[in-house]
Short mmCIF file of C-alpha atoms in Angstrom, two decimals:
data_model
loop_
_atom_site.label_atom_id
_atom_site.label_comp_id
_atom_site.label_asym_id
_atom_site.label_seq_id
_atom_site.Cartn_x
_atom_site.Cartn_y
_atom_site.Cartn_z
CA MET A 1 15.72 25.67 30.99
CA GLY A 2 16.97 22.16 31.68
CA ASP A 3 13.49 21.05 32.71
CA ASP A 4 12.08 22.12 29.33
CA PHE A 5 13.80 19.32 27.42
CA VAL A 6 12.70 15.73 27.10
CA THR A 7 15.37 13.38 28.40
CA LEU A 8 15.05 10.00 26.78
CA THR A 9 15.65 6.86 28.80
CA GLU A 10 18.03 4.21 27.49
CA SER A 11 15.20 2.02 26.22
CA GLN A 12 13.61 5.00 24.46
CA LYS A 13 16.94 5.80 22.83
CA ARG A 14 17.34 2.19 21.72
CA ALA A 15 13.80 2.13 20.31
CA ARG A 16 14.32 5.41 18.45
CA ARG A 17 17.59 4.14 17.00
CA SER A 18 15.88 0.92 15.92
CA ARG A 19 13.12 2.90 14.16
CA SER A 20 15.64 5.26 12.55
CA VAL A 21 17.72 2.38 11.17
CA ALA A 22 14.58 0.69 9.79
CA ILE A 23 13.43 3.90 8.08
CA ALA A 24 16.91 4.43 6.60
CA LEU A 25 17.01 0.86 5.27
CA ALA A 26 13.49 1.16 3.83
CA LEU A 27 14.33 4.42 2.06
CA PHE A 28 17.58 2.97 0.71
CA ALA A 29 15.71 -0.12 -0.55
CA MET A 30 13.11 2.07 -2.29
CA VAL A 31 15.80 4.11 -4.04
CA ILE A 32 17.54 0.94 -5.24
CA ILE A 33 14.25 -0.65 -6.34
CA PHE A 34 13.09 2.36 -8.35
CA TYR A 35 16.55 2.86 -9.89
CA ALA A 36 16.88 -0.82 -10.87
CA ALA A 37 13.28 -0.98 -12.12
CA THR A 38 13.81 2.11 -14.28
CA ILE A 39 16.88 0.55 -15.85
CA ALA A 40 15.06 -2.78 -16.31
CA LYS A 41 12.01 -1.18 -17.93
CA PHE A 42 13.65 1.40 -20.13
CA GLY A 43 17.27 0.23 -20.42
CA HIS A 44 20.29 2.52 -20.28
CA GLY A 45 19.00 4.36 -23.35
CA PHE A 46 16.54 6.45 -21.34
CA LEU A 47 19.47 8.66 -20.30
CA ASP A 48 20.35 9.42 -23.95
CA ARG A 49 17.12 11.11 -25.00
CA ALA A 50 17.02 14.79 -25.97
CA MET A 51 16.28 17.08 -23.02
CA MET B 1 15.18 20.57 20.14
CA ALA B 2 12.53 23.26 19.92
CA ILE B 3 9.97 20.64 18.96
CA ALA B 4 10.93 18.48 21.92
CA ARG B 5 10.60 21.45 24.28
CA LYS B 6 7.19 22.44 22.89
CA ASN B 7 5.87 18.90 23.21
CA ALA B 8 7.11 18.56 26.75
CA LEU B 9 5.45 21.81 27.79
CA ASP B 10 2.17 21.15 25.98
CA HIS B 11 1.75 17.60 27.21
CA PRO B 12 3.45 17.11 30.55
CA GLY B 13 4.09 13.48 31.18
CA LEU B 14 3.52 12.54 27.52
CA PRO B 15 5.09 9.11 27.05
CA VAL B 16 7.83 8.96 24.44
CA SER B 17 7.43 5.97 22.15
CA GLU B 18 9.35 2.84 23.05
CA ALA B 19 8.14 1.06 19.91
CA THR B 20 10.94 -0.67 18.07
CA ALA B 21 11.12 -1.56 14.40
CA ALA B 22 10.16 -5.10 15.42
CA ASP B 23 6.88 -3.79 16.88
CA TYR B 24 6.03 -2.10 13.59
CA PHE B 25 7.00 -5.28 11.75
CA ALA B 26 4.59 -7.21 14.01
CA LEU B 27 1.79 -4.88 12.82
CA LEU B 28 2.24 -6.36 9.36
CA LYS B 29 1.15 -9.84 10.57
CA PRO B 30 4.29 -11.55 9.24
CA ARG B 31 2.83 -15.07 9.44
CA VAL B 32 -0.15 -14.10 7.29
CA MET B 33 2.26 -12.23 5.05
CA SER B 34 4.32 -15.39 4.48
CA LEU B 35 1.21 -17.16 3.16
CA VAL B 36 0.41 -14.16 0.95
CA VAL B 37 3.97 -14.08 -0.43
CA PHE B 38 3.92 -17.79 -1.16
CA THR B 39 0.50 -17.91 -2.87
CA ALA B 40 1.19 -14.72 -4.85
CA PHE B 41 4.53 -16.19 -5.95
CA VAL B 42 2.79 -19.36 -7.14
CA GLY B 43 0.27 -17.29 -9.12
CA LEU B 44 3.07 -15.27 -10.66
CA VAL B 45 5.26 -18.24 -11.58
CA ALA B 46 2.34 -20.36 -12.84
CA ALA B 47 1.38 -17.68 -15.36
CA PRO B 48 2.42 -18.85 -18.84
CA VAL B 49 4.68 -15.90 -19.52
CA THR B 50 8.24 -14.95 -18.70
CA ILE B 51 8.48 -11.97 -16.38
CA ASN B 52 11.64 -10.01 -15.65
CA PRO B 53 12.96 -11.46 -12.34
CA LEU B 54 13.40 -7.98 -10.90
CA MET B 55 9.79 -7.09 -11.73
CA ALA B 56 8.71 -10.39 -10.16
CA ILE B 57 10.56 -9.54 -6.93
CA ILE B 58 9.07 -6.03 -6.91
CA ALA B 59 5.57 -7.40 -7.53
CA ILE B 60 5.84 -9.93 -4.70
CA ALA B 61 7.31 -7.32 -2.33
CA ALA B 62 4.53 -4.84 -3.15
CA ILE B 63 1.84 -7.49 -2.64
CA ALA B 64 3.46 -8.50 0.68
CA ILE B 65 3.64 -4.91 1.90
CA GLY B 66 0.07 -4.27 0.78
CA ALA B 67 -1.05 -7.31 2.76
CA GLY B 68 0.98 -6.05 5.72
CA ALA B 69 -0.70 -2.65 5.44
CA ALA B 70 -4.09 -4.36 5.60
CA GLY B 71 -2.88 -6.21 8.71
CA ALA B 72 -1.82 -2.94 10.36
CA LEU B 73 -5.19 -1.36 9.61
CA ASN B 74 -6.88 -4.45 11.04
CA MET B 75 -4.85 -4.17 14.25
CA TRP B 76 -5.63 -0.45 14.48
CA TYR B 77 -9.37 -1.04 14.26
CA ASP B 78 -9.46 -4.21 16.37
CA ALA B 79 -7.27 -3.01 19.26
CA ASP B 80 -10.30 -2.95 21.59
CA ILE B 81 -11.09 -6.63 21.05
CA ASP B 82 -7.50 -7.82 20.59
CA ILE B 83 -6.81 -7.05 24.25
CA LEU B 84 -9.63 -9.41 25.28
CA MET B 85 -8.18 -12.51 23.59
CA ALA B 86 -5.01 -14.34 24.67
CA ARG B 87 -4.19 -15.06 21.01
CA THR B 88 -4.01 -11.34 20.18
CA ALA B 89 -3.39 -9.60 23.52
CA SER B 90 0.38 -9.51 22.98
CA ARG B 91 0.06 -7.44 19.80
CA PRO B 92 1.83 -4.04 19.88
CA ILE B 93 -1.28 -1.85 20.29
CA PRO B 94 -2.96 -3.77 23.16
CA GLN B 95 0.47 -3.88 24.84
CA GLY B 96 0.70 -0.10 24.58
CA ARG B 97 3.92 -0.13 22.59
CA ILE B 98 2.31 1.53 19.57
CA GLU B 99 -0.54 4.05 19.67
CA PRO B 100 -3.57 3.30 17.46
CA ARG B 101 -3.13 6.49 15.41
CA GLN B 102 0.49 5.51 14.69
CA ALA B 103 -0.67 2.12 13.43
CA LEU B 104 -3.34 3.82 11.29
CA ALA B 105 -0.80 6.17 9.71
CA PHE B 106 1.66 3.31 9.21
CA GLY B 107 -1.00 1.16 7.51
CA LEU B 108 -2.28 3.94 5.27
CA VAL B 109 1.20 5.01 4.13
CA LEU B 110 2.21 1.43 3.33
CA ALA B 111 -1.09 0.77 1.53
CA VAL B 112 -0.65 3.80 -0.75
CA LEU B 113 3.05 3.07 -1.33
CA SER B 114 2.52 -0.60 -2.17
CA VAL B 115 -0.34 0.08 -4.60
CA LEU B 116 1.48 2.93 -6.36
CA THR B 117 4.71 0.92 -6.62
CA LEU B 118 2.89 -2.06 -8.13
CA GLY B 119 1.01 0.21 -10.53
CA VAL B 120 3.94 2.33 -11.69
CA LEU B 121 6.51 -0.47 -11.96
CA VAL B 122 4.44 -3.57 -12.85
CA ASN B 123 0.90 -2.92 -14.10
CA TRP B 124 -2.25 -1.13 -13.00
CA LEU B 125 -4.57 -4.16 -13.08
CA SER B 126 -2.58 -5.90 -10.35
CA ALA B 127 -2.32 -2.58 -8.46
CA ALA B 128 -6.10 -2.10 -8.61
CA MET B 129 -6.62 -5.66 -7.37
CA LEU B 130 -4.17 -5.05 -4.50
CA ALA B 131 -5.98 -1.82 -3.57
CA PHE B 132 -9.33 -3.65 -3.62
CA THR B 133 -7.87 -6.46 -1.46
CA ILE B 134 -6.61 -4.00 1.17
CA PHE B 135 -9.99 -2.21 1.14
CA PHE B 136 -11.87 -5.51 1.36
CA TYR B 137 -9.84 -6.75 4.33
CA ALA B 138 -9.66 -3.48 6.26
CA VAL B 139 -13.15 -2.11 5.61
CA ILE B 140 -15.50 -4.88 4.42
CA TYR B 141 -14.13 -7.61 6.70
CA THR B 142 -12.57 -5.83 9.70
CA MET B 143 -14.90 -2.86 10.10
CA TRP B 144 -18.15 -4.33 8.83
CA LEU B 145 -18.48 -8.12 8.73
CA LYS B 146 -16.25 -9.31 11.58
CA ARG B 147 -18.48 -8.05 14.39
CA LEU B 148 -21.75 -8.41 12.48
CA THR B 149 -22.24 -11.93 11.15
CA PRO B 150 -20.99 -15.51 11.59
CA GLN B 151 -20.39 -15.45 7.83
CA ASN B 152 -17.58 -12.93 8.54
CA ILE B 153 -14.69 -15.17 7.55
CA VAL B 154 -16.65 -16.81 4.71
CA ILE B 155 -17.04 -13.51 2.85
CA GLY B 156 -13.91 -11.93 4.33
CA GLY B 157 -11.90 -14.93 3.19
CA ALA B 158 -11.91 -13.39 -0.29
CA ALA B 159 -9.26 -10.91 0.90
CA GLY B 160 -6.83 -13.73 1.71
CA ALA B 161 -7.68 -15.50 -1.54
CA PHE B 162 -6.80 -12.67 -3.91
CA PRO B 163 -2.94 -12.81 -3.74
CA PRO B 164 -2.45 -15.62 -6.31
CA MET B 165 -4.77 -13.75 -8.70
CA ILE B 166 -2.75 -10.58 -8.11
CA GLY B 167 0.49 -12.48 -8.74
CA TRP B 168 -0.98 -13.87 -11.97
CA ALA B 169 -2.21 -10.40 -13.00
CA ALA B 170 1.23 -8.94 -12.26
CA ALA B 171 2.77 -11.39 -14.72
CA MET B 172 0.04 -11.48 -17.38
CA GLY B 173 -1.74 -8.14 -17.06
CA SER B 174 -5.02 -10.07 -17.02
CA ILE B 175 -7.08 -12.56 -15.01
CA SER B 176 -8.05 -16.08 -16.08
CA VAL B 177 -9.93 -19.22 -15.10
CA GLU B 178 -6.67 -20.72 -13.82
CA SER B 179 -5.98 -17.84 -11.45
CA PHE B 180 -9.64 -17.80 -10.39
CA LEU B 181 -9.34 -21.48 -9.42
CA LEU B 182 -6.38 -20.62 -7.17
CA PHE B 183 -8.54 -17.89 -5.62
CA LEU B 184 -11.38 -20.37 -5.16
CA ILE B 185 -9.19 -22.93 -3.37
CA ILE B 186 -8.14 -20.40 -0.70
CA PHE B 187 -11.62 -18.87 -0.50
CA LEU B 188 -13.26 -22.25 0.22
CA TRP B 189 -10.40 -23.37 2.48
CA THR B 190 -10.78 -20.34 4.79
CA PRO B 191 -14.03 -21.32 6.61
CA PRO B 192 -12.94 -24.81 7.76
CA HIS B 193 -9.50 -23.42 8.67
CA PHE B 194 -10.85 -20.61 10.86
CA TRP B 195 -13.82 -22.53 12.26
CA ALA B 196 -11.47 -25.27 13.50
CA LEU B 197 -9.63 -22.53 15.42
CA ALA B 198 -12.92 -20.91 16.51
CA LEU B 199 -14.14 -24.22 17.95
CA TYR B 200 -11.31 -24.43 20.48
CA LYS B 201 -11.10 -20.67 20.99
CA SER B 202 -14.87 -20.10 21.23
CA GLY B 203 -14.55 -18.82 24.82
CA GLU B 204 -12.15 -16.08 23.74
CA TYR B 205 -14.24 -15.08 20.73
CA GLY B 206 -17.31 -15.04 22.97
CA ARG B 207 -15.64 -12.72 25.51
CA ALA B 208 -14.63 -10.39 22.69
CA GLY B 209 -18.19 -10.45 21.29
CA ILE B 210 -17.16 -11.70 17.86
CA PRO B 211 -19.99 -13.74 16.32
CA MET B 212 -17.92 -16.68 15.10
CA MET B 213 -19.89 -19.66 13.81
CA PRO B 214 -19.48 -21.88 16.94
CA ASN B 215 -20.70 -19.02 19.16
CA VAL B 216 -23.77 -18.34 17.00
CA ALA B 217 -24.81 -21.63 15.38
CA GLY B 218 -23.21 -23.91 17.98
CA PRO B 219 -20.38 -26.45 17.74
CA ALA B 220 -22.48 -29.22 16.14
CA SER B 221 -23.61 -27.06 13.23
CA THR B 222 -20.08 -25.68 12.82
CA ARG B 223 -18.64 -29.21 12.64
CA ARG B 224 -21.15 -30.14 9.90
CA GLN B 225 -20.32 -26.99 7.94
CA ILE B 226 -16.58 -27.65 8.30
CA PHE B 227 -17.07 -31.11 6.83
CA THR B 228 -19.16 -29.75 3.94
CA TYR B 229 -16.58 -27.11 3.10
CA ALA B 230 -13.77 -29.67 3.33
CA LEU B 231 -15.56 -31.86 0.78
CA ILE B 232 -15.98 -28.90 -1.58
CA VAL B 233 -12.35 -27.80 -1.12
CA ALA B 234 -11.13 -31.32 -1.85
CA LEU B 235 -13.13 -31.37 -5.10
CA VAL B 236 -12.20 -27.85 -6.17
CA GLY B 237 -8.58 -28.64 -5.31
CA VAL B 238 -8.39 -31.22 -8.13
CA LEU B 239 -10.22 -29.00 -10.65
CA PRO B 240 -7.04 -27.41 -12.08
CA PHE B 241 -5.88 -30.94 -12.99
CA ALA B 242 -9.32 -32.10 -14.17
CA LEU B 243 -9.56 -29.07 -16.47
CA GLY B 244 -6.08 -29.73 -17.85
CA TYR B 245 -4.32 -26.66 -16.51
CA VAL B 246 -1.72 -28.68 -14.57
CA GLY B 247 -0.28 -32.18 -14.75
CA GLU B 248 -0.43 -35.45 -12.83
CA LEU B 249 2.02 -34.32 -10.16
CA TYR B 250 -0.41 -31.65 -8.98
CA GLY B 251 -3.42 -33.93 -9.52
CA ALA B 252 -1.97 -36.64 -7.27
CA ALA B 253 -0.94 -34.15 -4.57
CA ALA B 254 -4.35 -32.46 -4.63
CA ALA B 255 -6.12 -35.83 -4.35
CA VAL B 256 -3.98 -36.97 -1.40
CA LEU B 257 -4.14 -33.64 0.42
CA GLY B 258 -7.87 -33.29 -0.25
CA THR B 259 -8.51 -36.78 1.11
CA GLY B 260 -6.50 -35.90 4.21
CA PHE B 261 -8.50 -32.70 4.67
CA VAL B 262 -11.79 -34.59 4.44
CA ILE B 263 -10.56 -37.26 6.91
CA ALA B 264 -9.38 -34.59 9.38
CA SER B 265 -12.76 -32.85 9.07
CA ALA B 266 -14.58 -36.15 9.54
CA SER B 267 -12.58 -36.64 12.75
CA VAL B 268 -13.86 -33.28 13.97
CA LEU B 269 -17.40 -34.30 13.03
CA ALA B 270 -17.05 -37.56 14.94
CA ALA B 271 -15.11 -36.16 17.89
CA PRO B 272 -16.64 -36.62 21.35
CA ARG B 273 -18.62 -33.50 22.30
CA ASP B 274 -17.18 -33.43 25.82
CA ASP B 275 -13.50 -33.65 24.84
CA PRO B 276 -11.91 -30.63 26.55
CA SER B 277 -8.58 -31.16 24.76
CA MET B 278 -10.22 -30.44 21.36
CA LYS B 279 -7.56 -32.67 19.81
CA ALA B 280 -9.42 -33.24 16.54
CA GLU B 281 -10.07 -29.51 16.04
CA LYS B 282 -6.43 -28.63 16.72
CA SER B 283 -5.28 -31.36 14.34
CA LEU B 284 -7.60 -30.05 11.62
CA PHE B 285 -6.31 -26.50 12.12
CA GLY B 286 -2.72 -27.70 11.78
CA PHE B 287 -3.53 -29.89 8.79
CA SER B 288 -5.39 -27.08 7.04
CA ILE B 289 -2.20 -24.99 7.01
CA LEU B 290 -0.25 -27.96 5.68
CA TYR B 291 -2.96 -28.50 3.04
CA LEU B 292 -2.75 -24.99 1.65
CA PHE B 293 1.05 -24.87 1.59
CA GLY B 294 1.11 -28.38 0.11
CA ILE B 295 -1.38 -27.76 -2.66
CA PHE B 296 0.26 -24.50 -3.72
CA ALA B 297 3.72 -26.06 -3.53
CA ALA B 298 2.45 -28.85 -5.80
CA TYR B 299 1.00 -26.29 -8.22
CA LEU B 300 4.34 -24.49 -8.28
CA ALA B 301 6.33 -27.69 -8.75
CA ASP B 302 4.02 -28.81 -11.56
CA ALA B 303 4.25 -25.46 -13.35
CA VAL B 304 8.06 -25.47 -13.09
CA LEU B 305 8.24 -29.10 -14.23
CA GLN B 306 6.00 -28.50 -17.25
CA ARG B 307 8.12 -25.51 -18.24
CA ALA B 308 11.29 -27.59 -17.90
CA ILE B 309 9.78 -30.34 -20.08
CA VAL B 310 8.82 -27.77 -22.73
CA ALA B 311 12.31 -26.22 -22.57
CA ILE B 312 14.03 -29.59 -22.94
CA GLY B 313 11.63 -30.70 -25.66
CA GLY B 314 12.04 -27.37 -27.50
#
């Protein structure tokens, strides 16, 4: 079974980690941007409307 | 782990990606992006309206990412010729660090995200213009014109000229003569800028089979056309002042920079034909970058100054 798995080299691990960190940062930035933009456009009052 | 096992069995020897985040960032053409960010910012700030600073940052970021997406799509399509030129051979796809289909997916995702973000959070006119710019650069220029005609960068230059109009549209929700003049300056600046480069890189473009002007019409004709465009750019550069949209600060800067551009182009026109160093062409290429940054910096400074005068006076 051991042969069935892909064993990443050190440089592949480093590259994957680099991509993962970049994706995490990009997603975090998008969440912050959309949250801040929503507040900026509609103000805090948008939370008070009737559901 | 099941996915890893399946892949390994289905594709023995399949290389696992060694592409780093920096490789993907390189797909965005960061140097081109810096010019896009700067010119879009000038368009946005020059607009006679106050925009929420957060919305301004979002607009500039979306425009920058949209431009980057267009760059990634360009690198995806041009990978076959990029490997033939020293200037582009070190890009991530020719180097084998990123597969073409990964670059395509990356470019398409960023294009959709940037346009939707600009549309939802800023306004749909600027988003539509950004979408058209990405389409124009990736499809009209890269896929159609670049390998077809020596007028490739003349027409394709429109893609690089749109950002200040998009910045203006993001702030105003409309387009205007002022923003069109900013478009026109970059549009007319593009041919002499790229043809100066093409003159001293004509061997590389020739090997790649790209019909740049020096390879098709010859260096002498290209030098004459560079000079003609430089004259037109110099005149159009002072138009915003002549029409009263900006003040003397910009007018003086545009006149000085325009004169310098014409002199640098005249040096190319008069350069010895057998000069292997291509000193005049390289100087013009360098000066053309300085010209564009300078003229837009002057436009920005003038707009900020006029606003400060109005604020103090008011």
